[in-house]
Coordinates of C-alpha atoms and ligand atoms in Angstrom, one line a residue:
M176 CA 91.1 68.3 99.2
S177 CA 88.5 70.7 98.1
S178 CA 87.5 70.9 94.5
R179 CA 85.9 74.3 95.0
V180 CA 87.6 77.6 94.2
V181 CA 86.6 80.2 96.8
A182 CA 87.7 83.8 97.0
L183 CA 87.3 86.4 99.7
V184 CA 87.5 90.0 98.4
D185 CA 87.9 92.7 101.1
M186 CA 88.1 96.4 100.3
D187 CA 91.2 98.2 101.7
C188 CA 90.5 100.9 104.4
F189 CA 87.1 101.1 102.9
Y190 CA 85.5 104.2 104.5
V191 CA 88.7 106.2 103.9
Q192 CA 88.6 105.2 100.2
V193 CA 85.0 106.4 99.9
E194 CA 86.0 109.7 101.4
E195 CA 89.1 110.0 99.2
R196 CA 86.9 109.6 96.1
L197 CA 84.7 112.5 97.3
N198 CA 87.7 114.6 98.2
P199 CA 90.7 113.7 96.0
E200 CA 92.9 116.1 97.9
Y201 CA 93.2 113.5 100.7
K202 CA 94.6 110.9 98.2
G203 CA 98.1 109.7 99.0
K204 CA 98.1 111.5 102.4
P205 CA 97.5 110.1 105.8
A206 CA 93.7 110.1 106.6
A207 CA 91.2 108.4 109.0
V208 CA 87.5 108.4 109.4
V209 CA 86.2 109.3 112.8
Q210 CA 82.8 109.0 114.4
Y211 CA 81.4 111.3 117.1
N212 CA 84.2 113.9 117.2
T213 CA 83.3 115.6 120.4
W214 CA 85.3 113.5 122.8
K215 CA 89.1 113.4 122.4
G216 CA 88.8 113.9 118.6
G217 CA 86.3 111.1 118.0
G218 CA 86.6 107.4 117.7
I219 CA 88.6 106.2 114.7
I220 CA 86.8 103.6 112.5
A221 CA 89.0 103.5 109.4
V222 CA 92.6 104.4 108.8
N223 CA 94.3 104.5 105.4
Y224 CA 97.7 102.8 104.8
E225 CA 99.6 106.1 104.7
A226 CA 98.5 106.8 108.3
R227 CA 99.1 103.2 109.4
D228 CA 102.7 103.6 108.2
R229 CA 103.0 106.5 110.6
G230 CA 101.7 104.5 113.5
V231 CA 98.1 105.4 113.6
T232 CA 95.7 102.5 114.4
R233 CA 91.9 102.1 114.6
F234 CA 92.1 101.8 118.4
M235 CA 93.1 105.4 118.9
R236 CA 91.0 108.5 119.4
G237 CA 91.4 111.3 116.9
D238 CA 93.5 113.4 119.3
E239 CA 96.0 110.5 119.8
A240 CA 96.2 110.1 116.0
K241 CA 97.0 113.8 115.6
E242 CA 99.8 113.4 118.2
K243 CA 101.3 110.5 116.3
C244 CA 100.8 112.1 112.9
P245 CA 100.1 115.8 113.0
E246 CA 99.4 116.1 109.2
I247 CA 96.6 113.4 109.3
H248 CA 93.2 114.4 107.9
L249 CA 90.4 113.3 110.3
I250 CA 87.2 113.0 108.3
S251 CA 84.0 112.9 110.4
V252 CA 81.2 110.6 109.5
K253 CA 78.1 112.6 108.7
E254 CA 75.4 112.6 111.4
V255 CA 71.7 112.3 110.7
R256 CA 69.2 112.2 113.5
G257 CA 72.0 112.5 116.0
K258 CA 73.8 109.3 114.9
A259 CA 76.3 108.3 112.3
D260 CA 74.9 108.1 108.8
L261 CA 76.6 105.2 106.9
T262 CA 74.5 105.4 103.7
K263 CA 77.3 106.5 101.4
Y264 CA 79.6 103.6 102.5
R265 CA 76.7 101.1 102.0
D266 CA 76.0 102.5 98.6
A267 CA 79.7 102.3 97.7
G268 CA 79.8 98.7 98.8
Q269 CA 76.8 98.0 96.5
E270 CA 78.7 99.6 93.5
V271 CA 81.5 97.1 94.1
L272 CA 79.1 94.2 94.3
D273 CA 77.6 95.3 91.0
V274 CA 81.0 94.9 89.4
M275 CA 81.7 91.5 91.0
C276 CA 78.4 90.2 89.6
K277 CA 79.8 90.6 86.1
F278 CA 82.5 88.0 87.0
C279 CA 80.8 85.5 89.3
K280 CA 77.3 84.1 89.8
C281 CA 77.7 82.8 93.4
I282 CA 78.5 85.8 95.7
Q283 CA 77.8 86.1 99.4
R284 CA 78.0 89.5 100.8
A285 CA 79.7 89.2 104.2
S286 CA 79.8 92.8 105.3
V287 CA 79.7 96.3 104.0
D288 CA 83.1 95.8 102.2
E289 CA 83.6 92.1 102.0
A290 CA 82.2 89.2 99.9
Y291 CA 82.9 85.5 99.4
L292 CA 82.8 84.2 95.8
D293 CA 82.5 80.6 94.7
L294 CA 84.3 80.6 91.4
T295 CA 84.1 76.9 90.8
D296 CA 81.7 77.1 87.9
E297 CA 83.6 80.0 86.3
V298 CA 86.9 78.1 86.6
N299 CA 85.3 74.9 85.1
K300 CA 84.0 76.9 82.2
R301 CA 87.5 78.4 81.5
L302 CA 89.0 74.9 81.7
A303 CA 86.4 73.5 79.3
E304 CA 87.1 76.3 76.8
E305 CA 90.9 75.5 76.8
K306 CA 91.8 72.9 74.1
N307 CA 95.0 72.0 76.0
P308 CA 94.5 72.8 79.7
G309 CA 98.3 72.6 80.2
D310 CA 98.6 75.8 78.1
I311 CA 96.8 77.7 80.9
L312 CA 100.0 77.8 82.9
T313 CA 101.8 79.6 80.1
S314 CA 99.1 81.9 79.0
I315 CA 98.0 83.1 82.4
S316 CA 99.6 86.1 84.1
L317 CA 99.2 86.9 87.8
P318 CA 100.9 90.3 88.1
N319 CA 99.3 91.0 91.5
T320 CA 99.3 87.6 93.2
F321 CA 101.3 86.2 96.1
V322 CA 101.4 82.5 96.9
V323 CA 101.6 81.3 100.6
G324 CA 104.8 79.2 101.0
Y325 CA 106.5 81.2 98.3
A326 CA 106.4 84.7 100.0
E327 CA 106.9 86.1 103.4
D328 CA 103.7 87.2 105.2
G329 CA 103.2 90.9 105.1
N330 CA 106.1 91.6 102.7
N331 CA 104.8 93.2 99.5
D332 CA 108.1 93.5 97.8
E333 CA 107.4 93.2 94.0
D334 CA 110.7 91.4 93.1
K335 CA 110.2 88.8 95.8
R336 CA 106.5 88.4 94.8
S337 CA 107.2 87.8 91.1
K338 CA 110.0 85.3 91.8
G339 CA 108.0 83.4 94.4
T340 CA 104.9 83.1 92.2
A341 CA 106.9 82.1 89.2
E342 CA 108.6 79.4 91.2
W343 CA 105.3 78.0 92.4
L344 CA 103.8 78.1 88.9
K345 CA 106.8 76.0 87.7
T346 CA 106.0 73.3 90.3
L347 CA 102.6 72.9 88.7
W348 CA 104.2 71.5 85.5
D349 CA 105.1 68.4 87.4
P350 CA 102.8 65.5 86.2
D351 CA 102.3 64.7 89.8
A352 CA 101.2 68.2 90.8
D353 CA 97.6 68.4 92.1
S354 CA 95.0 69.6 89.6
Q355 CA 93.4 71.8 92.3
S356 CA 96.4 74.1 92.2
T357 CA 95.8 74.7 88.5
R358 CA 92.2 75.5 89.3
L359 CA 93.4 78.1 91.9
V360 CA 95.6 79.7 89.3
I361 CA 92.5 80.2 87.0
G362 CA 90.5 81.4 90.0
A363 CA 93.3 83.9 90.8
A364 CA 93.3 85.1 87.2
I365 CA 89.6 85.8 87.3
V366 CA 90.1 87.7 90.6
E367 CA 92.9 89.7 89.0
E368 CA 90.5 90.7 86.2
M369 CA 87.7 91.5 88.7
R370 CA 89.9 93.6 91.0
A371 CA 91.1 95.6 88.0
A372 CA 87.5 96.2 86.9
I373 CA 86.5 97.3 90.4
Y374 CA 89.3 99.8 90.3
E375 CA 88.5 100.9 86.8
E376 CA 84.7 101.4 87.5
T377 CA 84.8 102.6 91.1
T378 CA 88.4 103.7 91.8
F379 CA 88.4 101.5 94.9
R380 CA 91.3 99.1 95.6
C381 CA 90.8 95.8 97.4
S382 CA 92.7 92.7 98.4
A383 CA 91.7 89.0 98.0
G384 CA 92.4 85.5 99.1
I385 CA 91.9 82.5 96.9
S386 CA 91.8 78.9 98.1
G387 CA 89.4 75.9 98.4
N388 CA 87.2 77.3 101.2
K389 CA 86.1 80.4 103.0
V390 CA 88.3 80.0 106.1
L391 CA 91.5 79.7 104.1
S392 CA 90.6 82.5 101.7
K393 CA 89.9 84.9 104.6
L394 CA 93.2 84.1 106.1
A395 CA 95.0 84.4 102.8
C396 CA 93.4 87.8 102.0
G397 CA 95.0 89.4 105.1
L398 CA 98.5 88.3 104.3
H399 CA 99.4 90.9 101.6
K400 CA 97.1 93.8 102.1
P401 CA 96.6 96.4 100.6
N402 CA 95.9 96.1 96.9
R403 CA 97.2 92.5 96.5
Q404 CA 95.8 89.0 96.3
T405 CA 97.1 85.8 97.8
I406 CA 96.6 82.1 96.8
L407 CA 96.7 79.6 99.6
P408 CA 97.4 76.2 98.0
H409 CA 96.4 73.2 100.1
S410 CA 100.0 72.1 100.3
S411 CA 101.0 75.3 102.1
V412 CA 98.4 74.9 104.9
P413 CA 100.8 73.0 107.3
E414 CA 103.4 75.7 106.9
L415 CA 100.9 78.5 107.5
F416 CA 99.3 76.7 110.4
S417 CA 102.6 76.1 112.1
R418 CA 102.8 79.8 112.9
L419 CA 99.1 80.9 112.8
P420 CA 97.6 81.7 116.3
V421 CA 94.3 79.8 116.8
R422 CA 92.3 82.9 117.5
K423 CA 93.1 84.4 114.0
V424 CA 90.9 81.8 112.3
R425 CA 87.4 83.2 111.4
S426 CA 85.4 80.8 113.5
L427 CA 87.8 80.6 116.4
G428 CA 87.8 84.3 117.5
G429 CA 85.2 83.7 120.2
K430 CA 84.5 81.2 123.0
L431 CA 85.4 78.1 121.0
G432 CA 88.9 79.5 120.2
A433 CA 89.4 80.6 123.8
S434 CA 88.7 77.0 125.0
L435 CA 91.2 75.6 122.5
V436 CA 93.9 77.9 123.8
E437 CA 93.1 77.7 127.5
E438 CA 91.9 74.1 127.9
L439 CA 93.8 72.3 125.2
G440 CA 96.9 74.5 125.2
C441 CA 96.7 75.1 121.5
K442 CA 98.8 78.2 120.6
V443 CA 98.9 77.8 116.9
M444 CA 96.6 75.9 114.5
A445 CA 99.2 73.1 114.1
D446 CA 98.8 72.3 117.8
L447 CA 95.2 71.4 117.1
A448 CA 96.2 68.9 114.5
N449 CA 97.9 66.8 117.3
F450 CA 94.4 65.8 118.7
S451 CA 92.7 62.8 117.2
E452 CA 89.1 63.1 116.0
S453 CA 87.9 60.9 118.9
E454 CA 89.7 63.1 121.4
L455 CA 88.0 66.1 120.0
H456 CA 84.7 64.3 120.1
Q457 CA 85.2 63.6 123.7
R458 CA 86.0 67.2 124.5
F459 CA 83.4 68.9 122.3
E460 CA 80.2 67.4 120.9
E461 CA 80.6 65.3 117.8
K462 CA 79.8 67.9 115.2
T463 CA 82.1 70.5 116.7
G464 CA 84.8 67.9 117.2
S465 CA 84.8 66.8 113.6
Y466 CA 84.7 70.4 112.5
L467 CA 87.8 71.2 114.5
Y468 CA 89.6 68.1 113.3
N469 CA 89.0 69.0 109.7
L470 CA 89.8 72.7 110.2
A471 CA 93.2 71.8 111.7
R472 CA 93.9 70.2 108.3
G473 CA 92.6 73.2 106.3
I474 CA 89.4 71.4 105.4
E475 CA 86.1 73.3 105.7
D476 CA 82.9 73.0 103.7
D477 CA 80.8 76.0 104.6
P478 CA 79.1 76.8 101.3
V479 CA 79.1 80.2 99.7
V480 CA 75.4 81.0 99.9
P481 CA 74.4 83.4 97.1
R482 CA 73.2 86.6 98.9
L483 CA 73.7 90.1 97.7
V484 CA 71.6 92.0 100.3
A485 CA 72.3 92.1 104.0
K486 CA 70.7 89.2 106.0
S487 CA 69.4 91.6 108.5
V488 CA 69.0 95.3 108.9
G489 CA 69.6 96.9 112.3
C490 CA 70.7 100.2 113.7
C491 CA 72.0 101.1 117.1
K492 CA 73.4 104.0 119.1
N493 CA 75.3 103.9 122.4
F494 CA 74.3 106.1 125.2
S495 CA 77.3 105.9 127.5
G496 CA 78.2 108.1 130.5
R497 CA 76.6 111.5 130.5
S498 CA 74.5 110.7 127.4
A499 CA 72.6 107.9 129.2
L500 CA 68.9 108.1 128.6
C501 CA 67.1 108.9 131.9
T502 CA 63.5 109.4 131.0
K503 CA 60.8 107.3 129.3
A504 CA 60.3 110.2 126.9
D505 CA 64.0 110.1 125.8
V506 CA 63.8 106.3 125.4
A507 CA 60.6 106.6 123.3
F508 CA 62.2 109.4 121.2
W509 CA 65.3 107.3 120.3
L510 CA 63.3 104.2 119.7
K511 CA 61.2 106.1 117.2
E512 CA 64.4 107.6 115.5
L513 CA 66.1 104.2 115.2
A514 CA 62.9 102.5 114.0
S515 CA 62.5 105.2 111.3
E516 CA 66.0 104.5 110.1
V517 CA 65.4 100.8 109.9
G518 CA 62.2 101.4 108.1
E519 CA 63.8 103.7 105.5
R520 CA 66.6 101.2 104.9
L521 CA 64.2 98.3 104.4
E522 CA 62.2 100.3 101.9
K523 CA 65.4 101.2 100.0
D524 CA 66.5 97.6 100.0
M525 CA 63.2 96.6 98.6
A526 CA 63.3 99.2 95.9
E527 CA 66.8 97.9 94.8
Ligands
LIG752 N1 84.2 99.7 110.5 C1 83.5 100.4 111.5 N2 83.7 100.0 112.9 C2 84.6 99.1 113.2 C3 85.3 98.4 112.1 C4 85.1 98.8 110.8 O1 82.6 101.2 111.3 N3 84.9 98.8 114.4 C5 84.0 100.2 109.1 C6 85.1 101.1 108.6 C7 85.9 100.2 107.7 C8 84.9 99.2 107.2 O2 83.9 99.0 108.2 O3 86.5 101.0 106.6 C9 85.5 97.9 106.8 O4 86.2 97.3 107.9 P1 87.4 96.4 107.8 O5 87.6 95.7 109.1 O6 87.4 95.6 106.5 O7 88.7 97.5 107.7 P2 89.1 98.5 106.6 O8 88.4 98.2 105.3 O9 89.0 99.9 107.1 O10 90.7 98.2 106.5 P3 91.5 96.9 105.9 O11 92.2 97.5 104.7 O12 92.4 96.5 107.0 O13 90.5 95.9 105.6

């Protein structure tokens, strides 16, 4: 079992929240952010939870969203140089990271609105400060936390949440209880404080998952969105994996996951646990086989690599259908435009 405490923090409907802060009249009402609004009302890239409740999804065009929910506000992404300008969303993501840095030293930015945190050192420090570590379980409050195995996925009912979490905390008093769970409690308390500070300082809400590794934390984070956090104790992994489709796991969304489903007949993660390590070595090469064998048991050791700036900077624009580029001059023009944007962003990154 991992001795690490790893969290994944993911902002809720991030681009819409950024727009809501700029235009508070959208708050509490259905809204979505659209890109390129000339064809069928534009492509939706973010939907707030009020609009999701009315059946709007990211896979709709703006017109379809209007049909589903006539009162929806469709907010267009600003265009600069004929393409979407995402600067304000990137800057907002940086504001959030600045707050996170006050709570944790080891942060890996994973996308514009998502970061992994290794809280092991911070947890150890809090444990060391406690004269009687057992007291932690009485003094800590987790008003926003669900626990896998003690809550129903996707159900954010407050009464059920508080009862479930209290019931799990009670099991930790048992002298045989694993100490890792107590460490997850402390990690969750730090994340509660951090999320409250993010809200206080930026007005943005987020969700989080807390466990012993990145894969489990990512899974946990999605279980009680929005604006809640979820602990996944190692003992609840078999229960979660008995119903978790293989492709939902971070590293199994692509070809590897497809081959597990199609060739090994694994529908849920628990099916993968039926294969021995040597069987998996035979089917995949040794490294991948062992990775899968461990993953099926909720074990994964990918480190949180401290990184606050994006690993790479790129920009792209699709020229589909009638907008296809037909002349060398057009290609040269757009290459120059895209290269200028990359150049500007690299300079900005450097300045920061
Ligand atoms: N985004 C985008 N194009 C996509 C997906 C996302 O431009 N195909 C942008 C808009 C989102 C932001 O990235 O607001 C973060 O994406 P997420 O997948 O984390 O989704 P949201 O934050 O919008 O919603 P959720 O609350 O489900 O995380």
